[in-house]
GROMACS .gro file of C-alpha atoms in nm:
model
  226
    1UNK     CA    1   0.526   0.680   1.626
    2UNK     CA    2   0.184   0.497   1.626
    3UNK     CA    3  -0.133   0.581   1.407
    4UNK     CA    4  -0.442   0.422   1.330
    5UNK     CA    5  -0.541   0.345   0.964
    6UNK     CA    6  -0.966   0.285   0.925
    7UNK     CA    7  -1.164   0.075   0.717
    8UNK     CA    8  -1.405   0.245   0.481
    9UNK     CA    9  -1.737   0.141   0.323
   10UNK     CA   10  -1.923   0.146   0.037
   11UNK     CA   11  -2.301   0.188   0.101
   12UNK     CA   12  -2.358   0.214  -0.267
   13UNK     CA   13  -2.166   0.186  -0.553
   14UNK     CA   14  -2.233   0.263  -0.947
   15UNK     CA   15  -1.950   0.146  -1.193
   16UNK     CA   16  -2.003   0.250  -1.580
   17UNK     CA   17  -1.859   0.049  -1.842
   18UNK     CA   18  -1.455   0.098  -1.897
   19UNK     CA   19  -1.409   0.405  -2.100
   20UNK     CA   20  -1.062   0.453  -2.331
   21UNK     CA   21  -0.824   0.496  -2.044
   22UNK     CA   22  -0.892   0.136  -1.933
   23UNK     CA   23  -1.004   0.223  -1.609
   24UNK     CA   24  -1.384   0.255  -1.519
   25UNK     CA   25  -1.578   0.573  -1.337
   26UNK     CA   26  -1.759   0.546  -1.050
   27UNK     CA   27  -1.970   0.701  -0.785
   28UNK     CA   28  -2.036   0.606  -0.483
   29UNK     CA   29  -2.089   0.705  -0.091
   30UNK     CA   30  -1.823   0.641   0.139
   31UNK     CA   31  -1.826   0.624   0.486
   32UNK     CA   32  -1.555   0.534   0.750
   33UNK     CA   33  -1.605   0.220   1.025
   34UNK     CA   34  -1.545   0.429   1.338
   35UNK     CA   35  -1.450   0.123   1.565
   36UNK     CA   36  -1.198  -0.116   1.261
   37UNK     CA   37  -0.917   0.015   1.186
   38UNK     CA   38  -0.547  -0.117   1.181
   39UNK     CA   39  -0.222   0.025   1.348
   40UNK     CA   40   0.136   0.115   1.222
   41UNK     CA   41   0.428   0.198   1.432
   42UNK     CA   42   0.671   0.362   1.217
   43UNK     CA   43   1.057   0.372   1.342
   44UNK     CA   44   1.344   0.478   1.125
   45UNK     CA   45   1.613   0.233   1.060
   46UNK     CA   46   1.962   0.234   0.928
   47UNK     CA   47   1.933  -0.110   0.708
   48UNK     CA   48   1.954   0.103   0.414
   49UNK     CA   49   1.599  -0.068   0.297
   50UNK     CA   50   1.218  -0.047   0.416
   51UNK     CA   51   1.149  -0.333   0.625
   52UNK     CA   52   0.776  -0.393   0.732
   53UNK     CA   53   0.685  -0.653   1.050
   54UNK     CA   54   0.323  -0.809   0.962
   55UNK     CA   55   0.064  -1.040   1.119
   56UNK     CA   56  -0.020  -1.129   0.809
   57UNK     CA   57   0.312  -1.280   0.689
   58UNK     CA   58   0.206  -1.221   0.315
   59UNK     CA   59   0.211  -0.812   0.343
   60UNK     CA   60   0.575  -0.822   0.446
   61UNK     CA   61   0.679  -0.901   0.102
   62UNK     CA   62   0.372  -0.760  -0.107
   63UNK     CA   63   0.274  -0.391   0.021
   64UNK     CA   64   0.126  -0.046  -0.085
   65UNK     CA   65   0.364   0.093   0.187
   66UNK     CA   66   0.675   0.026  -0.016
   67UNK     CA   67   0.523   0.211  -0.332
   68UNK     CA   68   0.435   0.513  -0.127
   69UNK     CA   69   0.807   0.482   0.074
   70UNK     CA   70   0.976   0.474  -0.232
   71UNK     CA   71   0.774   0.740  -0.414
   72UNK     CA   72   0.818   1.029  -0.162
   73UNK     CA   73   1.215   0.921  -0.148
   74UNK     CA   74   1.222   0.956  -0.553
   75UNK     CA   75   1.055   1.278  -0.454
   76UNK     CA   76   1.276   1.369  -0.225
   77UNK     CA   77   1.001   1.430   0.088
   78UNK     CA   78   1.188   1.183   0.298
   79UNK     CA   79   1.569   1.019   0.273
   80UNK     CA   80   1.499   0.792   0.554
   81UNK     CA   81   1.455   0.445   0.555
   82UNK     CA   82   1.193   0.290   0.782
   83UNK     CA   83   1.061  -0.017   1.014
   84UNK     CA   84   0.689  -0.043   0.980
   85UNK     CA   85   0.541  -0.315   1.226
   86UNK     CA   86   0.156  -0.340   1.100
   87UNK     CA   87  -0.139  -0.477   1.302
   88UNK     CA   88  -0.383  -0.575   1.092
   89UNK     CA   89  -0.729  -0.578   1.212
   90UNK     CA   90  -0.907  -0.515   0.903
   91UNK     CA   91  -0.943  -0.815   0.668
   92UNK     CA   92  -0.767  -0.818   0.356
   93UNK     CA   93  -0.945  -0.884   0.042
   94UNK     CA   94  -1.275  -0.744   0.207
   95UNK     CA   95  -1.377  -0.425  -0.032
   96UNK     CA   96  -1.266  -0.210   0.315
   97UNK     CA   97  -0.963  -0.068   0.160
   98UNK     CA   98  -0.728  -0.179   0.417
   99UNK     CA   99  -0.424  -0.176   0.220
  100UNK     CA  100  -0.496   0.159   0.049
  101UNK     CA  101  -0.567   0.265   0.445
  102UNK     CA  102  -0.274   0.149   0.532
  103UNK     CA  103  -0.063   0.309   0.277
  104UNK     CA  104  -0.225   0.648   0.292
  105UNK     CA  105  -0.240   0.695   0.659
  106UNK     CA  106   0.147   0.634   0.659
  107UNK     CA  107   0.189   0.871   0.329
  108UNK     CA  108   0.004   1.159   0.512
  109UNK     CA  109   0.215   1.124   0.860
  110UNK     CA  110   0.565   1.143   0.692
  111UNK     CA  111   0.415   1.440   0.451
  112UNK     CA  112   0.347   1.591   0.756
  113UNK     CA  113   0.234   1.974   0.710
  114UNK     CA  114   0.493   1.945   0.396
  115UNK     CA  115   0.295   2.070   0.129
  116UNK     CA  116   0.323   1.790  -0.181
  117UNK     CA  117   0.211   1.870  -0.557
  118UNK     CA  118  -0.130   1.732  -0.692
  119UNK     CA  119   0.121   1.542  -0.906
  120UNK     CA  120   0.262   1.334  -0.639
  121UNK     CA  121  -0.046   1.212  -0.500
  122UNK     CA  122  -0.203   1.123  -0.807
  123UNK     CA  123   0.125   0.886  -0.898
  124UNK     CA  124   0.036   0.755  -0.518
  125UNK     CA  125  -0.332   0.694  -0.642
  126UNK     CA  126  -0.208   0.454  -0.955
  127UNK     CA  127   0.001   0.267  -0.744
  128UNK     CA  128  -0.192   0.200  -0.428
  129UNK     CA  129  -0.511   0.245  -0.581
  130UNK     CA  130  -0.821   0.501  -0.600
  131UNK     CA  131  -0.931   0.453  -0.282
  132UNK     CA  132  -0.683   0.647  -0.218
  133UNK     CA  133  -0.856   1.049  -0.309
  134UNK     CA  134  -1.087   0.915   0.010
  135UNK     CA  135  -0.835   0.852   0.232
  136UNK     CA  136  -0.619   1.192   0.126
  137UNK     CA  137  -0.934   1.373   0.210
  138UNK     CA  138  -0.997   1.304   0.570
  139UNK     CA  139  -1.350   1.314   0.501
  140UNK     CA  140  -1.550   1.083   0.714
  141UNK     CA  141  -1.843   1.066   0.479
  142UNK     CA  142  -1.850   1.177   0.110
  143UNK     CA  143  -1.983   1.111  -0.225
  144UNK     CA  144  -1.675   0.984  -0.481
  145UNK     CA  145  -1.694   1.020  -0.896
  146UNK     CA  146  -1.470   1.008  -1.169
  147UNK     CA  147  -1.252   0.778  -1.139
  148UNK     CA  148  -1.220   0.804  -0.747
  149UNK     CA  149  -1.058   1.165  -0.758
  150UNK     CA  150  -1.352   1.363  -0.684
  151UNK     CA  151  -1.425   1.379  -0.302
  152UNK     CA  152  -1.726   1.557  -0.229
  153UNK     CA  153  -1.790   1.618   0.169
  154UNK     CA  154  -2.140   1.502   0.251
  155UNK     CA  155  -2.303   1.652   0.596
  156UNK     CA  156  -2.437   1.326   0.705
  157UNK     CA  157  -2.483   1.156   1.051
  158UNK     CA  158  -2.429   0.834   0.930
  159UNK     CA  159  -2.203   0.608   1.145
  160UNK     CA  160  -2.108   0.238   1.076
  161UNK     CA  161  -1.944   0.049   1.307
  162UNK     CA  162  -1.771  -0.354   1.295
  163UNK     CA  163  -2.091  -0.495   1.432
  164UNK     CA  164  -2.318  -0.327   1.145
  165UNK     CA  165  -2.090  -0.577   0.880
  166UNK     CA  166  -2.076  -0.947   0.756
  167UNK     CA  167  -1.728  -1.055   0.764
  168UNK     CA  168  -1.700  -1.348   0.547
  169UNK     CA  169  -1.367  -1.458   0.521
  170UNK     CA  170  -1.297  -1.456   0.140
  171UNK     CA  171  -1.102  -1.264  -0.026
  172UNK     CA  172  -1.225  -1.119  -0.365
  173UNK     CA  173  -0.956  -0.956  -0.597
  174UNK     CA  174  -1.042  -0.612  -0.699
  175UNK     CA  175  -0.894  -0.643  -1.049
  176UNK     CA  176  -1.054  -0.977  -1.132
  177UNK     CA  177  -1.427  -0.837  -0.984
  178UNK     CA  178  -1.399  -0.560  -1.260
  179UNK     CA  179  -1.305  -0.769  -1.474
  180UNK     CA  180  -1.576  -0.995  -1.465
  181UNK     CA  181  -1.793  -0.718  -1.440
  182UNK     CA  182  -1.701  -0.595  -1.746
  183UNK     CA  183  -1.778  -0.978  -1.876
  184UNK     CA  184  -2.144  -0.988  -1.644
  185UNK     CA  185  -2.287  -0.675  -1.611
  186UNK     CA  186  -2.501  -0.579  -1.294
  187UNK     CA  187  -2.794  -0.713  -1.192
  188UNK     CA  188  -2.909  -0.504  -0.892
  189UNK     CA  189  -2.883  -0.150  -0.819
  190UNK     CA  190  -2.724  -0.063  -0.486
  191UNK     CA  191  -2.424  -0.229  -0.586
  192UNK     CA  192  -2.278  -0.269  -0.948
  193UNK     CA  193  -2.007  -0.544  -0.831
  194UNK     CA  194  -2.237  -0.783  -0.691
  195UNK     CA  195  -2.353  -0.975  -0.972
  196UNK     CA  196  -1.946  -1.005  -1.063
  197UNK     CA  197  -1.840  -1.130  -0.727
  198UNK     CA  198  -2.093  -1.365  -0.686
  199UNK     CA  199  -1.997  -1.497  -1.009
  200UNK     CA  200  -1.630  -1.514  -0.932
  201UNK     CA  201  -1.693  -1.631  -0.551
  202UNK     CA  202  -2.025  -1.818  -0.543
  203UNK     CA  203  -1.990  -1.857  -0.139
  204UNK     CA  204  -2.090  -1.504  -0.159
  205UNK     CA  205  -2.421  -1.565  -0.274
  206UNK     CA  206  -2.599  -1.651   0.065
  207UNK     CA  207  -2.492  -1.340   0.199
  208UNK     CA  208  -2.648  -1.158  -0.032
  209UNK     CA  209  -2.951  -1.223   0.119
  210UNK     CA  210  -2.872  -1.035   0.454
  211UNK     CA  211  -2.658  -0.778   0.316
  212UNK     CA  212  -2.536  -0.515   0.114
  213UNK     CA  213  -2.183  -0.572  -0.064
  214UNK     CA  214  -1.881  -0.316  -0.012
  215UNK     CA  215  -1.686  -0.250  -0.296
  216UNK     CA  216  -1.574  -0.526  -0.503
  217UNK     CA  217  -1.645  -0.748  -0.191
  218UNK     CA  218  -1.631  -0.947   0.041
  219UNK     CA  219  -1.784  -0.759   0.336
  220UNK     CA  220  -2.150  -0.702   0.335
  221UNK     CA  221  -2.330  -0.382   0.534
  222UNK     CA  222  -2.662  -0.559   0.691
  223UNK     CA  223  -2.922  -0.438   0.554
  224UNK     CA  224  -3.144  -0.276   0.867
  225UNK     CA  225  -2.815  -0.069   0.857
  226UNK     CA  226  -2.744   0.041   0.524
   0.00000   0.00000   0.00000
């Protein structure tokens, strides 16, 4: 089987300071990229193990996919062991939520029209990260809070495609951008990573300049666009 797994954007993005869980809230609109996505053809094997075929030889060893494979099998939703040969088209490290993508779209297609406790995806959502609500949702636009579990569907025509973003070929750790945020503050309104990022990645700074940042970076939405 072959499916597509998009890229997603953040054309704004308000983080508040880290409350007693440890984890900050957020809020921010979220759109898909309608022409960036990456591709996974899934085929069942009898190796007794998960075994995923990369372009990127790094995500063969280090992937969300083998969290969510082997939290539906502790779940019993599948018994199966899989081949997963991944395309990836969307840069990694990029604030486009690739690997949460990725992990999701692959979650949802095994799931099928199983239906799955609230439970289950929320122990997918601390593994593979809080991106993920977006992704369940199928949404193509919406408004996220909390800490990424509320999806509110916004009726908007907005559409952003590959050629409305600045690829820039760094890639900025999520943890280490909050982090430093937490260290830094915010400095300008449309984003709240920015200032962070910039800090941690200084090569980021020029781009600022044309661009707004997605996420905790390192892809910027040009600015006639966002």
């Amino acid at each position: 089987m072959k499916i597509n797994s998009y890229a997603k954007v953040n054309l704004n993005l308000k983080v508040f300071p880290k409350d007693n869980s440890g984890y900050h809230k957020i809020e921010s609109l979220i759109t898909k990229v309608e022409n960036l996505y990456d591709t996974l053809i899934i085929e069942k094997n009898s190796l007794a193990q998960d075994v995923i075929e990369c372009n990127i030889e790094q995500l063969t060893k280090s992937n969300f996919i083998f969290d969510v494979l082997n939290i539906l099998r502790k779940n019993n939703i599948i018994t199966e062991f899989f081949t997963i040969r991944l395309e990836k088209k969307i840069p990694i490290g990029s604030g486009l939520g690739g690997g949460t993508s990725n992990a999701i779209a692959l979650a949802k297609y095994l799931i099928g029209d199983c239906k799955i406790s609230q439970t289950i995806w929320n122990e997918i959502a601390l593994k593979v990260g809080y991106d993920s609500y977006y992704f369940i949702s199928g949404f193509d636009v919406a408004i996220v809070k909390g800490y990424g579990e509320i999806v509110e569907k916004t009726e908007s025509n907005i559409k952003i495609f590959k050629e409305d973003l600045i690829f820039t070929n760094i890639n900025c750790e999520t943890k280490a951008v909050y982090e430093q945020f937490d260290k830094v503050g915010y400095n300008q309104e449309i984003n709240y990573l920015t200032k962070a990022a910039v800090t941690l990645y200084p090569e980021l700074e020029q781009y600022t300049k044309e661009g707004i940042m997605s996420g905790s970076g390192s892809t910027f939405i040009k600015k006639k666009i966002s």
